[in-house]
Short mmCIF file of C-alpha atoms and ligand atoms in Angstrom, two decimals:
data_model
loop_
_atom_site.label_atom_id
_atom_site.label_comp_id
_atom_site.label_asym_id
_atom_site.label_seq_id
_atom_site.Cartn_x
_atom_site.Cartn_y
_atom_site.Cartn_z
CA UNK A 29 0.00 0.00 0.00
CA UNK A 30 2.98 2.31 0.86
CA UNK A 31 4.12 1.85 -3.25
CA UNK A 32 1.11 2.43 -4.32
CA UNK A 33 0.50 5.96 -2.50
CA UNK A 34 4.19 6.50 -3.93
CA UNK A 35 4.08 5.68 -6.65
CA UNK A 36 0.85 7.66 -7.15
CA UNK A 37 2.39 10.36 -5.55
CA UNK A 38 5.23 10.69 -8.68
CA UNK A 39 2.58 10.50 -10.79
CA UNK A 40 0.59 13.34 -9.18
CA UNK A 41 3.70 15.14 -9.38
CA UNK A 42 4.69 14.83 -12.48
CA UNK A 43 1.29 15.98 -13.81
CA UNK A 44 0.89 19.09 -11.80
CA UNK A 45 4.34 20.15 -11.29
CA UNK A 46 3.63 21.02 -7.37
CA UNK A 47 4.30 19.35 -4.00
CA UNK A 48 1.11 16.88 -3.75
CA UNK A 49 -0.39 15.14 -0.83
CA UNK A 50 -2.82 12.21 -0.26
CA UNK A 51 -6.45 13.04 0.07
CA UNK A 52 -8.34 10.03 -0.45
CA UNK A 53 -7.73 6.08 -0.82
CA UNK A 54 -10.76 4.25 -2.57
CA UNK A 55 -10.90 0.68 -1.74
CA UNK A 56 -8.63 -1.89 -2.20
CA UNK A 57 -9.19 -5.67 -3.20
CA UNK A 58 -6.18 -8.11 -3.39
CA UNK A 59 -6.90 -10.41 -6.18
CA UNK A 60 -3.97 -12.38 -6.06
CA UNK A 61 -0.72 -12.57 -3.82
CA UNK A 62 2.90 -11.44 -4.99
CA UNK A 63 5.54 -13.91 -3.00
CA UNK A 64 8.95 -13.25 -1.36
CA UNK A 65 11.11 -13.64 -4.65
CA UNK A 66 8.95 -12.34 -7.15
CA UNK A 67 8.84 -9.01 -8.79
CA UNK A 68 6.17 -5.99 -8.02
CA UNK A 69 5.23 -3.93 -11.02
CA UNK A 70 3.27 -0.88 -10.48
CA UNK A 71 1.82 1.62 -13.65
CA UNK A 72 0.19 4.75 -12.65
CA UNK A 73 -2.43 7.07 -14.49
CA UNK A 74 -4.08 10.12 -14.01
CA UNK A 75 -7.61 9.08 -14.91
CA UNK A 76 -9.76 12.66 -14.00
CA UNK A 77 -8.36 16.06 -12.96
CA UNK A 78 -10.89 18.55 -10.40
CA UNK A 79 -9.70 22.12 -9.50
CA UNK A 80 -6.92 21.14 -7.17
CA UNK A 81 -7.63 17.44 -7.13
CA UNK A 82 -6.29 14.55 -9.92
CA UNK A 83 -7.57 11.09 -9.43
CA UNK A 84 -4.86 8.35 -10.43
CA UNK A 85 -5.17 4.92 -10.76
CA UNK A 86 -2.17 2.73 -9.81
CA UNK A 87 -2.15 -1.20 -11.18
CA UNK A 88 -0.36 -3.27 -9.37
CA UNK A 89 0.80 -6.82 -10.95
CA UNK A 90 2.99 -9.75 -9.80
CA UNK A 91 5.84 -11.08 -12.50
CA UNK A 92 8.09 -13.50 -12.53
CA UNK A 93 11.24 -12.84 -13.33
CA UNK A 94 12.37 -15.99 -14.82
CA UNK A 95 9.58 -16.85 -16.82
CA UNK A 96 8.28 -13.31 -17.36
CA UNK A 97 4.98 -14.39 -16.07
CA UNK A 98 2.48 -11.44 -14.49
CA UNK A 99 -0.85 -11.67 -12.93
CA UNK A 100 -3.24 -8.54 -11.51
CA UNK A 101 -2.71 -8.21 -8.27
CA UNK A 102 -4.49 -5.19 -7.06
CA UNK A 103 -5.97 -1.87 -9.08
CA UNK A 104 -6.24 1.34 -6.86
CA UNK A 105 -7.18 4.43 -6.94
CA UNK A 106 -6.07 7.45 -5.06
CA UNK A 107 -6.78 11.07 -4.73
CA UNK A 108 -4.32 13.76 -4.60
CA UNK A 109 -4.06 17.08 -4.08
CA UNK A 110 -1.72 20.01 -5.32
CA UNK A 111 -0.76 22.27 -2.63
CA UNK A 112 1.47 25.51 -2.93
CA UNK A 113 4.44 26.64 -0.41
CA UNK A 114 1.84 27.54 2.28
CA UNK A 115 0.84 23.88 2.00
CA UNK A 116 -2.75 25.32 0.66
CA UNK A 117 -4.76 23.35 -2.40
CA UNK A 118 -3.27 24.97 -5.56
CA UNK A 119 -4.70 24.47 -9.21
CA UNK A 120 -4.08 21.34 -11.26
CA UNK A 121 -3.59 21.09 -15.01
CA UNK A 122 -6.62 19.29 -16.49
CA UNK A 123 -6.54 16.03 -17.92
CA UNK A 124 -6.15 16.15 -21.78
CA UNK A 125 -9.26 15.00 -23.06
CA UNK A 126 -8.39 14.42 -26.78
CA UNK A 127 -9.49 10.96 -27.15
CA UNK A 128 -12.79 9.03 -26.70
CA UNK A 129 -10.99 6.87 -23.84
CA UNK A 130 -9.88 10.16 -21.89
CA UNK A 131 -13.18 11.83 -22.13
CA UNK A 132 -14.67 8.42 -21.00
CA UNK A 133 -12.23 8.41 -17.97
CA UNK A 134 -13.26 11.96 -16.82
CA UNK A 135 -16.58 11.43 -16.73
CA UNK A 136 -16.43 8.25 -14.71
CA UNK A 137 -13.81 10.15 -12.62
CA UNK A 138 -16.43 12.64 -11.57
CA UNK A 139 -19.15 10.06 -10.64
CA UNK A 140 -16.34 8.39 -8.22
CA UNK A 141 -15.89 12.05 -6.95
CA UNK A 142 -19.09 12.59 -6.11
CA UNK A 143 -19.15 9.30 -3.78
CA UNK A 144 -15.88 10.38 -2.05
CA UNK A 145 -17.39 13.55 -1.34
CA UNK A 146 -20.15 12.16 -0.11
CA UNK A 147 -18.28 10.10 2.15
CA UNK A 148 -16.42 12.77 3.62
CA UNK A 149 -19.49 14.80 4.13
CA UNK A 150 -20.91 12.37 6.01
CA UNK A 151 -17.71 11.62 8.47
C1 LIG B 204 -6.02 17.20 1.29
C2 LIG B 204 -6.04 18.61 1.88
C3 LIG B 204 -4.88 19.42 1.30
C4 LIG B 204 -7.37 19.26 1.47
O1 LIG B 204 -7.40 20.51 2.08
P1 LIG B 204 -8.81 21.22 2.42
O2 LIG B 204 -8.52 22.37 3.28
O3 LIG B 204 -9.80 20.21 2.87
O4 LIG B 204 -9.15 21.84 1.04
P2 LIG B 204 -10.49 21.90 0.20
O5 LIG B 204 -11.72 21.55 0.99
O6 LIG B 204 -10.42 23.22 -0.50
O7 LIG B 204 -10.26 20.72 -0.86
C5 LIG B 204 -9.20 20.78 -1.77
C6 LIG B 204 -9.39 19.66 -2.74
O8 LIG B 204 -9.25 18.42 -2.05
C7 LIG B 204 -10.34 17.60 -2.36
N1 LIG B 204 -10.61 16.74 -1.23
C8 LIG B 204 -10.57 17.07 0.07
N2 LIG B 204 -10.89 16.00 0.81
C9 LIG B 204 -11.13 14.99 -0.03
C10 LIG B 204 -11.52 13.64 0.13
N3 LIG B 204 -11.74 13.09 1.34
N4 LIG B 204 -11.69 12.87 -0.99
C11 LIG B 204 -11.47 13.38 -2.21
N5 LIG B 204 -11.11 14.68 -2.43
C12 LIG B 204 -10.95 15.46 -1.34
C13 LIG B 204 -11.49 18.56 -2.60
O9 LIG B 204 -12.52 17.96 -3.37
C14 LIG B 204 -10.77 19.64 -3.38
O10 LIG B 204 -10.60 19.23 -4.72
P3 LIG B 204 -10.91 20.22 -5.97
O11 LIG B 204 -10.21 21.53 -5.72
O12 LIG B 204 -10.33 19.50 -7.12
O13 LIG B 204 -12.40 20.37 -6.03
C15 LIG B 204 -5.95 18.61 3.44
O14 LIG B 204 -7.10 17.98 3.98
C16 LIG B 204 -4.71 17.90 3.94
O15 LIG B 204 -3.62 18.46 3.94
N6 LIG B 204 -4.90 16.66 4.40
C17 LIG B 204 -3.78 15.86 4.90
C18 LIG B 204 -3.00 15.24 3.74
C19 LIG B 204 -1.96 14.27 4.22
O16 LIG B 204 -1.35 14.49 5.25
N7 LIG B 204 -1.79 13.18 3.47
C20 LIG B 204 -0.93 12.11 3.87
C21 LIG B 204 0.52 12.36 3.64
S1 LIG B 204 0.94 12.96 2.04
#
């Protein structure tokens, strides 16, 4: 879980160009283990930008290294924020939505957002 924040974290960074800090951790299901010996692989994605807020999606997947073998092993999804020097939200770049895919990842990106806010209206 601790790769998967940082590697979301680069990610986060990378897109907004700021310092960025966790906000949110969705749910996460193990579908399958990774053993002592075997290799971790983890891709991240910005899926949906907000104001301040990106939503990235970190896949996680098992290999092995001698016969190159990989299996899912967990898909994640993490909010981050963009904060300035005073540590206060700062603006994000938006997600380039040039493609059918992209536009289709927004849009689910903002129905997840809703529920999160939700959540934390709630708590
Ligand atoms: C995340 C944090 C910067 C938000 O600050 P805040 O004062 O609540 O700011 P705002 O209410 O203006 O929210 C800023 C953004 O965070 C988002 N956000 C805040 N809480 C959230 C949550 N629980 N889930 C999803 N998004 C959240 C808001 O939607 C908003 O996004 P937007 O600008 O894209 O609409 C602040 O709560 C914080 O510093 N938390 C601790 C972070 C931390 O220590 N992480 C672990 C180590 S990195």
């Amino acid at each position: 879980m601790a790769w998967v924040d940082l590697c979301a974290a680069i990610c986060a960074q990378r897109h907004s160009g700021r310092m960025c800090v966790t906000a949110f951790v969705d749910d996460l299901k193990f579908e399958e283990p990774v053993r002592v010996g075997e290799v971790v692989r983890l891709e991240a994605k910005i899926t949906a930008t907000f104001r301040t807020s990106m939503e990235i999606e970190v896949i996680v997947a098992g290999e092995h290294s001698a016969t190159g073998r990989r299996w899912p092993c967990v898909t994640a999804r993490v909010t981050f924020v963009g904060i300035d020097e005073e540590r206060r939200p700062a603006p994000v770049p938006p997600l380039l939505q040039d493609t059918e895919e992209t536009r289709a990842s927004q849009a689910a990106g903002e129905a997840r957002r809703q529920a999160r806010l939700m959540i934390k209206t709630r708590a």
